[in-house]
Short mmCIF file of C-alpha atoms in Angstrom, two decimals:
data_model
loop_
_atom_site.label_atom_id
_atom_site.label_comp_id
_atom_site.label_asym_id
_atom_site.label_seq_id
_atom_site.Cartn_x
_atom_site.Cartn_y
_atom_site.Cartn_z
CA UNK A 1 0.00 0.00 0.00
CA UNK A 2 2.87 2.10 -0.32
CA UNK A 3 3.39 4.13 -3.46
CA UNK A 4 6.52 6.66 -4.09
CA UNK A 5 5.24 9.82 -4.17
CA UNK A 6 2.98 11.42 -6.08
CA UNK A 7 2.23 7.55 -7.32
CA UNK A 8 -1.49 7.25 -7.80
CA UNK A 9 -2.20 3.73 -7.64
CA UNK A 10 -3.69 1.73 -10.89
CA UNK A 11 -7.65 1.16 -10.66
CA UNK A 12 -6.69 -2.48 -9.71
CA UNK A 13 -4.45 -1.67 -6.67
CA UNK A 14 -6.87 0.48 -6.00
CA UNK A 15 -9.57 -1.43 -6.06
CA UNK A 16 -8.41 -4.65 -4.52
CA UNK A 17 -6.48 -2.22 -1.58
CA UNK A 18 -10.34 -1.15 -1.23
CA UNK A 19 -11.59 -4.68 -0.83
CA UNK A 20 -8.69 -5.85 2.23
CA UNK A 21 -9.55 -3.16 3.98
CA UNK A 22 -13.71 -4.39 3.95
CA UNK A 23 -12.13 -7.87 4.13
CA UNK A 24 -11.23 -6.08 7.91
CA UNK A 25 -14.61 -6.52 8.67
CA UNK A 26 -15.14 -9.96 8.54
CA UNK A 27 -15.97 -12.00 11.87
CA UNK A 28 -14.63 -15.69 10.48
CA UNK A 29 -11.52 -17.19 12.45
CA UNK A 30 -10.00 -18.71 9.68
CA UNK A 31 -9.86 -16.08 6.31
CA UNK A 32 -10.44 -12.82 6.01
CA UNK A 33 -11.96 -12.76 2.34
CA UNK A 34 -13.94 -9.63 0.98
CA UNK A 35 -14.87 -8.52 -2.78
CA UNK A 36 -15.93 -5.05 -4.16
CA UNK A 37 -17.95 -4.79 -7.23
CA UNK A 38 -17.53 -1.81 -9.23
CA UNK A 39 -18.54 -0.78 -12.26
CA UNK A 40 -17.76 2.27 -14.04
CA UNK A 41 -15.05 2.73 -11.97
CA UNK A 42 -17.90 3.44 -9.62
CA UNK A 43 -18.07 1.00 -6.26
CA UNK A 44 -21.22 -0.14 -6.23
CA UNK A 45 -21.19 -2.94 -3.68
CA UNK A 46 -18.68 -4.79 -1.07
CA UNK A 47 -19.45 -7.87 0.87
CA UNK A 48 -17.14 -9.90 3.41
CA UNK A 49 -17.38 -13.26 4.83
CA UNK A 50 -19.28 -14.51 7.56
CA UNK A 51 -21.96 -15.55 9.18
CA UNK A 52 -25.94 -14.55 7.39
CA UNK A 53 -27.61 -11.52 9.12
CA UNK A 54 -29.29 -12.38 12.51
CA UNK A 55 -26.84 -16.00 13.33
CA UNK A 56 -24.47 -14.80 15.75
CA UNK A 57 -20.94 -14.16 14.36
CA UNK A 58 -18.50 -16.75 13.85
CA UNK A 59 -15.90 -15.34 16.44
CA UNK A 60 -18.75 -15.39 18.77
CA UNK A 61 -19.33 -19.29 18.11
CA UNK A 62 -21.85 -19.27 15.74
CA UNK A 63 -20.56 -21.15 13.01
CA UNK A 64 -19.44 -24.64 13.83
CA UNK A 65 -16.52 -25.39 11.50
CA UNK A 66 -15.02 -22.09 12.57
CA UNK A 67 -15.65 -23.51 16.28
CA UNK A 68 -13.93 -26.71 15.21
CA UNK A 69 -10.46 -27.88 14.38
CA UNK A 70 -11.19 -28.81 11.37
CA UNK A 71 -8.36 -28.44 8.81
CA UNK A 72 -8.42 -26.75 6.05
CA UNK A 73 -10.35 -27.73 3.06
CA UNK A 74 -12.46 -30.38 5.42
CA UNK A 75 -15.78 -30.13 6.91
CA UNK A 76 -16.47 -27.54 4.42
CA UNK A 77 -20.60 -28.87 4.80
CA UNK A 78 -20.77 -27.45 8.82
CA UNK A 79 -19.88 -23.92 7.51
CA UNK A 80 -22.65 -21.43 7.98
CA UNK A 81 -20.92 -18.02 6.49
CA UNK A 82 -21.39 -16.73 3.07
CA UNK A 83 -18.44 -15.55 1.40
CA UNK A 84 -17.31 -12.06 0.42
CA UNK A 85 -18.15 -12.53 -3.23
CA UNK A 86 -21.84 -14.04 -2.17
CA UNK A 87 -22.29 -11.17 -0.17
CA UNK A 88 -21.39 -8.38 -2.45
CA UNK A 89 -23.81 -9.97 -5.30
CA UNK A 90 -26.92 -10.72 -2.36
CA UNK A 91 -26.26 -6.80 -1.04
CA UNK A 92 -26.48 -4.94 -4.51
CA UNK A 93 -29.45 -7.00 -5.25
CA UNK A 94 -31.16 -6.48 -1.69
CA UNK A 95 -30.18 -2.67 -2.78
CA UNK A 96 -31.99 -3.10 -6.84
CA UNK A 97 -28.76 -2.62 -8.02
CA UNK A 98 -27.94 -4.55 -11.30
CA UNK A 99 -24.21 -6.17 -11.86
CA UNK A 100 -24.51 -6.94 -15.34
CA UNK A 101 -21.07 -6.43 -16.71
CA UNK A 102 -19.38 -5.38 -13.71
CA UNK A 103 -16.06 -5.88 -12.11
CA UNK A 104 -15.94 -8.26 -9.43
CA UNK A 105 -12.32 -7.58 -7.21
CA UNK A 106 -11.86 -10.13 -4.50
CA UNK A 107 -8.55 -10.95 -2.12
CA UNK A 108 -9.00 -14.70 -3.17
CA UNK A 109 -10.54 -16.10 -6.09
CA UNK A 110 -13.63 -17.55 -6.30
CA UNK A 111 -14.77 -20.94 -5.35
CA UNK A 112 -17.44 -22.86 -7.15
CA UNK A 113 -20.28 -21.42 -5.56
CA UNK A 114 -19.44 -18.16 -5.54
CA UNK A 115 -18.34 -18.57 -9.35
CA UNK A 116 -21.71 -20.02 -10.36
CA UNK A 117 -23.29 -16.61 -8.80
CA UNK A 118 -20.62 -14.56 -10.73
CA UNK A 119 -21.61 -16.17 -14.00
CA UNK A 120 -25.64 -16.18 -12.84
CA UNK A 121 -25.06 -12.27 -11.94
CA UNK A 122 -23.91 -11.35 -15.29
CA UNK A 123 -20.48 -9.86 -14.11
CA UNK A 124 -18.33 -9.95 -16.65
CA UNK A 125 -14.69 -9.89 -14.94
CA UNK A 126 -13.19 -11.10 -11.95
CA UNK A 127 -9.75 -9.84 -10.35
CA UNK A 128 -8.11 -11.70 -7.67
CA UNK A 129 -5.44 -10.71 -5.23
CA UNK A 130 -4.35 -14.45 -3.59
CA UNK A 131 -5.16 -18.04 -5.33
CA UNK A 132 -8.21 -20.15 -3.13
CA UNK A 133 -6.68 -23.58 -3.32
CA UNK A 134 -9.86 -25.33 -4.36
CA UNK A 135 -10.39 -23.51 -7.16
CA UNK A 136 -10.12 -25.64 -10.24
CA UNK A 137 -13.19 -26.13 -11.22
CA UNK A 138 -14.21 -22.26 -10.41
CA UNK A 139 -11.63 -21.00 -12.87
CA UNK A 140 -12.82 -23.82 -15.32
CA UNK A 141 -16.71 -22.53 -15.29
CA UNK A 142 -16.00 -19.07 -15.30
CA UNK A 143 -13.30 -19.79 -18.57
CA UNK A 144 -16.32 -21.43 -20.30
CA UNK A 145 -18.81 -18.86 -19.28
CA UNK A 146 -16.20 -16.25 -20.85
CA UNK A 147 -15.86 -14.35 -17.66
CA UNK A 148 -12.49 -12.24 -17.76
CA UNK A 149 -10.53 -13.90 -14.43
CA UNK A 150 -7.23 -12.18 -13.82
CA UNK A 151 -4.59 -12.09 -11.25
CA UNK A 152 -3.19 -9.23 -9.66
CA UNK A 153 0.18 -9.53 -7.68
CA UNK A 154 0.24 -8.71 -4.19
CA UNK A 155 2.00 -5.98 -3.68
CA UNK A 156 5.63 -6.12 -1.95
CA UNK A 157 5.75 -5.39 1.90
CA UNK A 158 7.73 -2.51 3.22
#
């Protein structure tokens, strides 16, 4: 996050700095995961992992593979949270706010589910900071469905 002066990041950096810092808001013990939708080079929605609206939060016990010790990759069935990318997509449509051919930028790229919303949505691009490991057959469907899915690298720490 640190540019030389007078360095204004590119719309990507920017972007995907925009969507760790809502990934901050997330209440799962194991990943910190958030995506920003933006179109137009307009934001028009965010969403970060965890638990659905009214189950208590997942720091707080209320999801039981985040309770567990569980490791990673297993149990994936006894997780209650939505992920970042779900939650962006549910929130601009709780809002009437269409994502057809959008931007999608995420600090992990999508898993199946949340790829099969990404396609259903109509975004048309996805931007990742970090590779999910499980993510094959994500990157697969999206190819197919001709949704743009690029990498960004992390940037260096200072």
């Amino acid at each position: 996050m640190n540019n030389p002066p007078n360095k204004r990041p590119s719309w990507d950096r920017y972007f995907i700095d925009i969507a760790k810092v809502v990934a901050k808001r997330s209440n799962c013990r194991r990943r910190h995961v958030a995506a920003v939708i933006v179109k137009d080079r307009r934001i028009i929605s965010t969403g970060y992992n965890g638990t659905p609206k009214g189950i208590k939060n997942c720091d707080e016990g209320g999801c039981p593979r985040c309770s567990s010790d569980a490791p990673s990759g297993e149990k994936l069935e006894e997780c209650l949270c939505c992920h970042g990318e779900e939650n962006a997509i549910v929130q601009a449509a709780y809002h009437g706010t269409s994502v057809n051919g959008a931007t999608l930028y995420t600090t992990y790229s999508p898993c199946l589910l949340c790829a099969k919303m990404i396609i259903n949505s109509g975004i048309a691009e996805v931007v990742y900071e970090n590779r999910y490991s499980i993510d094959d057959t994500a990157r697969k469907i999206l190819k197919t469905a001709k949704i743009k899915i690029r990498a960004i690298s992390p940037e260096p720490e200072v």
